[in-house]
Coordinates of C-alpha atoms in Angstrom, one line a residue:
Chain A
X4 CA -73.8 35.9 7.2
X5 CA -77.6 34.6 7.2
X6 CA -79.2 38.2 7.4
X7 CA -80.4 40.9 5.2
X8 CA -80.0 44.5 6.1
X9 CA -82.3 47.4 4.8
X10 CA -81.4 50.6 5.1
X11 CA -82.9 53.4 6.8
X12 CA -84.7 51.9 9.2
X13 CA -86.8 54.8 9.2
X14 CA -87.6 57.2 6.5
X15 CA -90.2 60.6 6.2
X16 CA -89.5 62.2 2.8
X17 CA -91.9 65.1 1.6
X18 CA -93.8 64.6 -2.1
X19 CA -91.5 66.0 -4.2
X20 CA -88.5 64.5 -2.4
X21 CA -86.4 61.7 -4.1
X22 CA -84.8 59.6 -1.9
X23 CA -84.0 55.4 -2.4
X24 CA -84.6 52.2 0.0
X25 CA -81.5 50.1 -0.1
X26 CA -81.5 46.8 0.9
X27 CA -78.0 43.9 0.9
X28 CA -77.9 40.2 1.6
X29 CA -74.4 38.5 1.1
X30 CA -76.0 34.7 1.3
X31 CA -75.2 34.3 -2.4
X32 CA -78.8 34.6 -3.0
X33 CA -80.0 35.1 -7.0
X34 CA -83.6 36.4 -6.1
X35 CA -84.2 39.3 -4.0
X36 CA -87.6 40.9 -3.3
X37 CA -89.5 44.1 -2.6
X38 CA -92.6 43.6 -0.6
X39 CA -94.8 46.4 1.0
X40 CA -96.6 46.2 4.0
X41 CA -99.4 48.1 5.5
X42 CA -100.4 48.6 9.0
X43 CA -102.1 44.9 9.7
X44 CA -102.5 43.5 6.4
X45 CA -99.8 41.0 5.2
X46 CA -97.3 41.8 3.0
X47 CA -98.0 42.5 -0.5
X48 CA -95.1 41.8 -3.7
X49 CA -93.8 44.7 -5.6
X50 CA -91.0 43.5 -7.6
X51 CA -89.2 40.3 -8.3
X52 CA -85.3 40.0 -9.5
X53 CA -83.9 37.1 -10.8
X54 CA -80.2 37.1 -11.5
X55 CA -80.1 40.7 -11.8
X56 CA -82.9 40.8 -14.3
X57 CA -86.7 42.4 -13.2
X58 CA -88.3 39.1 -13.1
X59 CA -91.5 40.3 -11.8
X60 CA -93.1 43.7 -11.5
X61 CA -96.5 43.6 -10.0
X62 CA -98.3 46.8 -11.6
X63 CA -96.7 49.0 -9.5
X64 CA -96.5 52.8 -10.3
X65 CA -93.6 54.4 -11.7
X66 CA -93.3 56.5 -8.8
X67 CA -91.3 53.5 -7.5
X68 CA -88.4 52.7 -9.3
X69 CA -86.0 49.3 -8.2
X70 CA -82.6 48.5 -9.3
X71 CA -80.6 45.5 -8.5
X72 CA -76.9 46.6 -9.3
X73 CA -75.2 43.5 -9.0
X74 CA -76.7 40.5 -7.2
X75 CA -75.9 41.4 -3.3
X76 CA -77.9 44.6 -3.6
X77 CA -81.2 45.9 -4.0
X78 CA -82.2 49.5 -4.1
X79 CA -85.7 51.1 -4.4
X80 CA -85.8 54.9 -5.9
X81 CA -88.8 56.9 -4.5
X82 CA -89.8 60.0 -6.3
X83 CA -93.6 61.8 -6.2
X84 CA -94.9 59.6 -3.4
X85 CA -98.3 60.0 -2.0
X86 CA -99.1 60.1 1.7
X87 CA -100.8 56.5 0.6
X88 CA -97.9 54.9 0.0
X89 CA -96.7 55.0 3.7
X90 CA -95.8 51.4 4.7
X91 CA -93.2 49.5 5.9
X92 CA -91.1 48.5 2.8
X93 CA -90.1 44.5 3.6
X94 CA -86.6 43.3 1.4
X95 CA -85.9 39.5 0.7
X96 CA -84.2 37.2 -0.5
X97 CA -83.7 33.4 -1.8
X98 CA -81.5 31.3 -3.3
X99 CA -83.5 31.3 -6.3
X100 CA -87.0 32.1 -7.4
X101 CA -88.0 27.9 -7.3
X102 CA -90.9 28.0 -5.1
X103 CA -89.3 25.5 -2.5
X104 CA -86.9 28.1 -1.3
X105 CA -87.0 30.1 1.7
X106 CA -87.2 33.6 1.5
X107 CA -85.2 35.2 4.2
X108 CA -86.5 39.0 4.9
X109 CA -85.1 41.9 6.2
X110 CA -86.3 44.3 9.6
X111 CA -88.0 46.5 7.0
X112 CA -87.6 49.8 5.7
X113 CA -91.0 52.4 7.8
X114 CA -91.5 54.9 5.1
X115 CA -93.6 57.9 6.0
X116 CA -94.5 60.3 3.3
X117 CA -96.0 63.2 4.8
Chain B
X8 CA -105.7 31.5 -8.1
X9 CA -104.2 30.7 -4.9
X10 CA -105.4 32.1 -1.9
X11 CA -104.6 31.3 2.3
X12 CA -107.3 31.9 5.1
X13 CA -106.3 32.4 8.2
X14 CA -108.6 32.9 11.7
X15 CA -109.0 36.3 12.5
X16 CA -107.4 37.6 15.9
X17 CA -106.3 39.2 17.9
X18 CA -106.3 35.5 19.9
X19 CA -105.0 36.5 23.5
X20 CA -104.1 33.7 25.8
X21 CA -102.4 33.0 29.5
X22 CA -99.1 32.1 29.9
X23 CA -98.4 28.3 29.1
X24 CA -101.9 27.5 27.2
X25 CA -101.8 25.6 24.2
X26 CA -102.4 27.4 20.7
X27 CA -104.0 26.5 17.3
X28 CA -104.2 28.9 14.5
X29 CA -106.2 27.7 12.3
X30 CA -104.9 27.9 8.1
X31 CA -106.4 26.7 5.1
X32 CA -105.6 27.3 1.7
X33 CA -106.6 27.2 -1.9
X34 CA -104.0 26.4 -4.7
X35 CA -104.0 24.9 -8.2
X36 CA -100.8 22.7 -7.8
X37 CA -98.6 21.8 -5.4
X38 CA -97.7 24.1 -2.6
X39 CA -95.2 24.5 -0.3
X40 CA -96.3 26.1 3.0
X41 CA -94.6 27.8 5.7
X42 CA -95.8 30.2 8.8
X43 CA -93.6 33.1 9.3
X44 CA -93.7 34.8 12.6
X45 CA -93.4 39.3 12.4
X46 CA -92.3 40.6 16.1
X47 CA -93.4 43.8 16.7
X48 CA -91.3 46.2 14.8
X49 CA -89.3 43.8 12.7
X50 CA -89.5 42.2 9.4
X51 CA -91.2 38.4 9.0
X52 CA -89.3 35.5 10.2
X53 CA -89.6 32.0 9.1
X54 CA -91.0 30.0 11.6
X55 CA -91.7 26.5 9.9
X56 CA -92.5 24.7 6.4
X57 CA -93.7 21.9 4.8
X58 CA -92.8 21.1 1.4
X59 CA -95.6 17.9 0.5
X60 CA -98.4 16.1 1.9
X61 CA -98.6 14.5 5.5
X62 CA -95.0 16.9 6.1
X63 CA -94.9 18.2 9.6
X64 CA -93.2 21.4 10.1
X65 CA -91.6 22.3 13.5
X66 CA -89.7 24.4 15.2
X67 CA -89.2 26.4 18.9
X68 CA -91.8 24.4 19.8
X69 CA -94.6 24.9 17.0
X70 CA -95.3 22.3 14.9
X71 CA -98.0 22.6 11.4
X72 CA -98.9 19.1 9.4
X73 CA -99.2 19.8 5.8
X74 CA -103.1 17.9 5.5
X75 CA -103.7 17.9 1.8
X76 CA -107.2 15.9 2.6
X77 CA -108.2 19.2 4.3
X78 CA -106.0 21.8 2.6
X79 CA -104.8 22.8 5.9
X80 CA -101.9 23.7 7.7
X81 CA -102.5 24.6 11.6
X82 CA -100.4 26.0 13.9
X83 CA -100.0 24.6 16.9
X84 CA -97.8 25.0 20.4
X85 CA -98.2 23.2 23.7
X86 CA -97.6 26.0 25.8
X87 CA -97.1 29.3 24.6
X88 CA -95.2 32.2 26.8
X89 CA -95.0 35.7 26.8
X90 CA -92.3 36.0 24.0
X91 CA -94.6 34.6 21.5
X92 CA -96.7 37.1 21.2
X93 CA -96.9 38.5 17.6
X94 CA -98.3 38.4 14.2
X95 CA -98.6 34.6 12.9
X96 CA -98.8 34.5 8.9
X97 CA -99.5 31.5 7.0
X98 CA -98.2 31.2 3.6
X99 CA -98.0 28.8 0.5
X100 CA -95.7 28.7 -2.6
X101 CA -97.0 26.8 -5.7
X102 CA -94.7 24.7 -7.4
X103 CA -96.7 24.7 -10.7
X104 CA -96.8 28.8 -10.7
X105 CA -94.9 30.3 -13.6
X106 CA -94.0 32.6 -10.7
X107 CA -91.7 30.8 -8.7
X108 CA -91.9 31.5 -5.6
X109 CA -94.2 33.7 -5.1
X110 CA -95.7 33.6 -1.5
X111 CA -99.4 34.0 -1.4
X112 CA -100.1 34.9 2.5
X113 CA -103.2 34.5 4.7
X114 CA -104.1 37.7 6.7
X115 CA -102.4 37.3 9.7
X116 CA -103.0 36.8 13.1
X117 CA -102.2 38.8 16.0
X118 CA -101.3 36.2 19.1
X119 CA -101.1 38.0 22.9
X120 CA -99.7 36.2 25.8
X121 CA -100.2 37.3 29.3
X122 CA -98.6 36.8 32.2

């Protein structure tokens, strides 16, 4: 298995709604990824796992909360969103964070907050 | 900091012309680079890398030198077809960042084939 699947492919949640990104790789990868991407720009990093630990959390608000459960899954809660933080939501993974390994991404996660 | 610069697109194309996509980066080590490839719809794929200087990267017919003289890394394919087209990101991963691998990517570029 060489793939990581994100799950819903497509998601439109309200402001006050809570609902969670959920993303699983079964490569026996230690680092997993959340990246968010808007319409033409690349994608930018949101958080960083390491072994199950938050590794690296790049200023993001507390409106977006991950988790890392054990080390196959990655979840994203989502909770007070703004209509601005419509994007698609990219998952990775690699084998660990060394910066020679590839990081193998999910189809993405198209989150519309209306 | 880092930083990757990409040529701005869209670049639109016939059927079997040859294609450069021009990359060039800033970085305070020793990067890795890599072009990923993002198909309408879909998440990014990895489409080559280069882990030092002089490397060449290839793969389904793309190929990228790593040119540390130049601090460039273009993209390049013979003949491109209609299943190419698609957004081209180059990317680079410093060895020396406390980060790990954190990929710093250019800004993308759109690529259309026609028929």
């Amino acid at each position: 298995d060489t793939e990581v699947t994100q799950t819903p492919k497509h998601l439109v949640m309200g402001m006050t709604n809570k609902k969670s990104l959920k993303c699983e790789q079964h490569m026996g990868h230690r680092a997993m990824y959340w990246y968010k991407q808007k319409a033409k720009k690349p994608p930018e990093l949101m958080f960083v796992y390491s072994y199950e630990k938050l590794s690296i959390n790049e200023s993001v608000p507390s409106r977006f909360s991950p988790e890392c459960p054990n080390s196959s899954l990655l979840n994203l809660h989502l909770h007070a969103l703004q209509p601005e933080d419509s994007a698609l939501y990219l998952c990775a993974s690699s084998q660990t964070t060394v910066s020679f390994n590839v990081l193998t991404f999910g189809a993405g996660s198209r989150l519309t907050v209306l | 900091g880092n930083s990757v610069t990409q040529m701005e697109g869209p670049v639109t194309l016939s059927e079997e012309a040859f294609l450069t996509i021009n990359c060039t980066y800033t970085a305070t080590g020793y990067p890795s680079l890599f072009w990923y490839v993002q198909y309408p719809g879909e998440g990014l794929q990895l489409l080559l890398k280069a882990t030092k200087a002089d490397d060449k990267g290839s793969n389904k017919g793309f190929e990228a030198t790593y040119r540390k003289e130049t601090t460039s890394f273009h993209l390049e394919k013979g003949s491109v077809q209609v299943s190419d087209s698609a957004v081209y990101f180059c990317a680079l991963s410093d060895k020396n960042n406390n980060a790990g691998n954190m990929l710093t990517f250019g800004g993308g570029t759109r690529l259309m084939v026609k028929p």
